[in-house]
Amino acid sequence: MLNTMASDLRYTVFNTSQGWMGCLSSTVGLLRTTLPQPSPQRAIEMLDGTAEQAIWSPDSFVDTIPLLTMYFNGKQPEFLCALDFGQATPFQRNVWEATRLIPYGETRSYGWVANRIGKPAAVRAVGQALGKNPLPIIVPCHRVIASDGSLCGFSGGLEMKRNLLRLEGSTPGYQDTTGFRVKAGAHSTVKNSQ
């Protein structure tokens, strides 16, 4: 449950080419987004019960909706909207911020994220933090894969993860029995900019 006053929360539901999405924001920024759902009601449910505390306000998302719509139309938007990570632990915040650095159409390993935040032994904890990511797509946890290139762990399911990576054009080097494995080295080709 959020510690934000209900009068400070806004939400909306909108349709994309992939399904219905929900967004929730506070006065600080975007708090939660859903992955595409089959109905508006399901998108509201996926906001984890917070929509019933919030005010319906599509106008609060005039910058976010076009970007998410663009993303699901196969374009590469730049998500510069304000985010509210106030409910996150410092570790989660660090993991989510590092994950936002993964470029569109590329993948990185859980180990890469752990190294990026200065905690190379925290690979499993990185996975747990990504499992609690309240802003899928904007915090692109679908771009994080196992060190061997296999897909694993995604709150929206592995099929959704595959679809998102395909949408971004990340799949040409993937192949195994499920048709999905990254080329060797492709998950570690980023330079440390610090």
PDB file of C-alpha atoms in Angstrom, residues 16-18 36 65-79 104-105 137 142-143 163-170:
ATOM      1  CA  THR A  16      -2.177   0.505 -27.053  1.00  0.00           C
ATOM      2  CA  SER A  17      -1.640  -1.761 -30.040  1.00  0.00           C
ATOM      3  CA  GLN A  18      -0.729  -4.522 -27.546  1.00  0.00           C
ATOM      4  CA  PRO A  36      -0.583  -4.488 -21.651  1.00  0.00           C
ATOM      5  CA  ILE A  65       0.587   7.964 -22.834  1.00  0.00           C
ATOM      6  CA  PRO A  66       2.048   9.000 -26.228  1.00  0.00           C
ATOM      7  CA  LEU A  67       5.460   7.613 -25.256  1.00  0.00           C
ATOM      8  CA  LEU A  68       4.078   4.223 -24.214  1.00  0.00           C
ATOM      9  CA  THR A  69       1.861   4.137 -27.303  1.00  0.00           C
ATOM     10  CA  MET A  70       4.901   4.933 -29.450  1.00  0.00           C
ATOM     11  CA  TYR A  71       6.883   2.161 -27.742  1.00  0.00           C
ATOM     12  CA  PHE A  72       4.216  -0.450 -28.505  1.00  0.00           C
ATOM     13  CA  ASN A  73       4.140   0.734 -32.107  1.00  0.00           C
ATOM     14  CA  GLY A  74       7.798  -0.291 -32.429  1.00  0.00           C
ATOM     15  CA  LYS A  75       9.307   3.162 -31.983  1.00  0.00           C
ATOM     16  CA  GLN A  76      12.079   4.149 -29.592  1.00  0.00           C
ATOM     17  CA  PRO A  77      10.762   6.827 -27.232  1.00  0.00           C
ATOM     18  CA  GLU A  78      12.863   8.601 -24.643  1.00  0.00           C
ATOM     19  CA  PHE A  79      11.157   8.311 -21.262  1.00  0.00           C
ATOM     20  CA  TYR A 104      16.577   0.147 -26.419  1.00  0.00           C
ATOM     21  CA  GLY A 105      17.149  -3.032 -28.446  1.00  0.00           C
ATOM     22  CA  ILE A 137       8.887  -0.550 -19.974  1.00  0.00           C
ATOM     23  CA  HIS A 142      12.723  -7.049 -19.699  1.00  0.00           C
ATOM     24  CA  ARG A 143      16.194  -6.184 -21.071  1.00  0.00           C
ATOM     25  CA  ASN A 163       7.600 -10.189 -27.197  1.00  0.00           C
ATOM     26  CA  LEU A 164       9.069  -6.983 -25.770  1.00  0.00           C
ATOM     27  CA  LEU A 165      12.577  -7.945 -26.884  1.00  0.00           C
ATOM     28  CA  ARG A 166      11.255  -8.843 -30.342  1.00  0.00           C
ATOM     29  CA  LEU A 167       9.449  -5.519 -30.520  1.00  0.00           C
ATOM     30  CA  GLU A 168      12.784  -3.809 -29.845  1.00  0.00           C
ATOM     31  CA  GLY A 169      14.574  -5.942 -32.425  1.00  0.00           C
ATOM     32  CA  SER A 170      16.676  -7.740 -29.821  1.00  0.00           C
TER      33      SER A 170
END
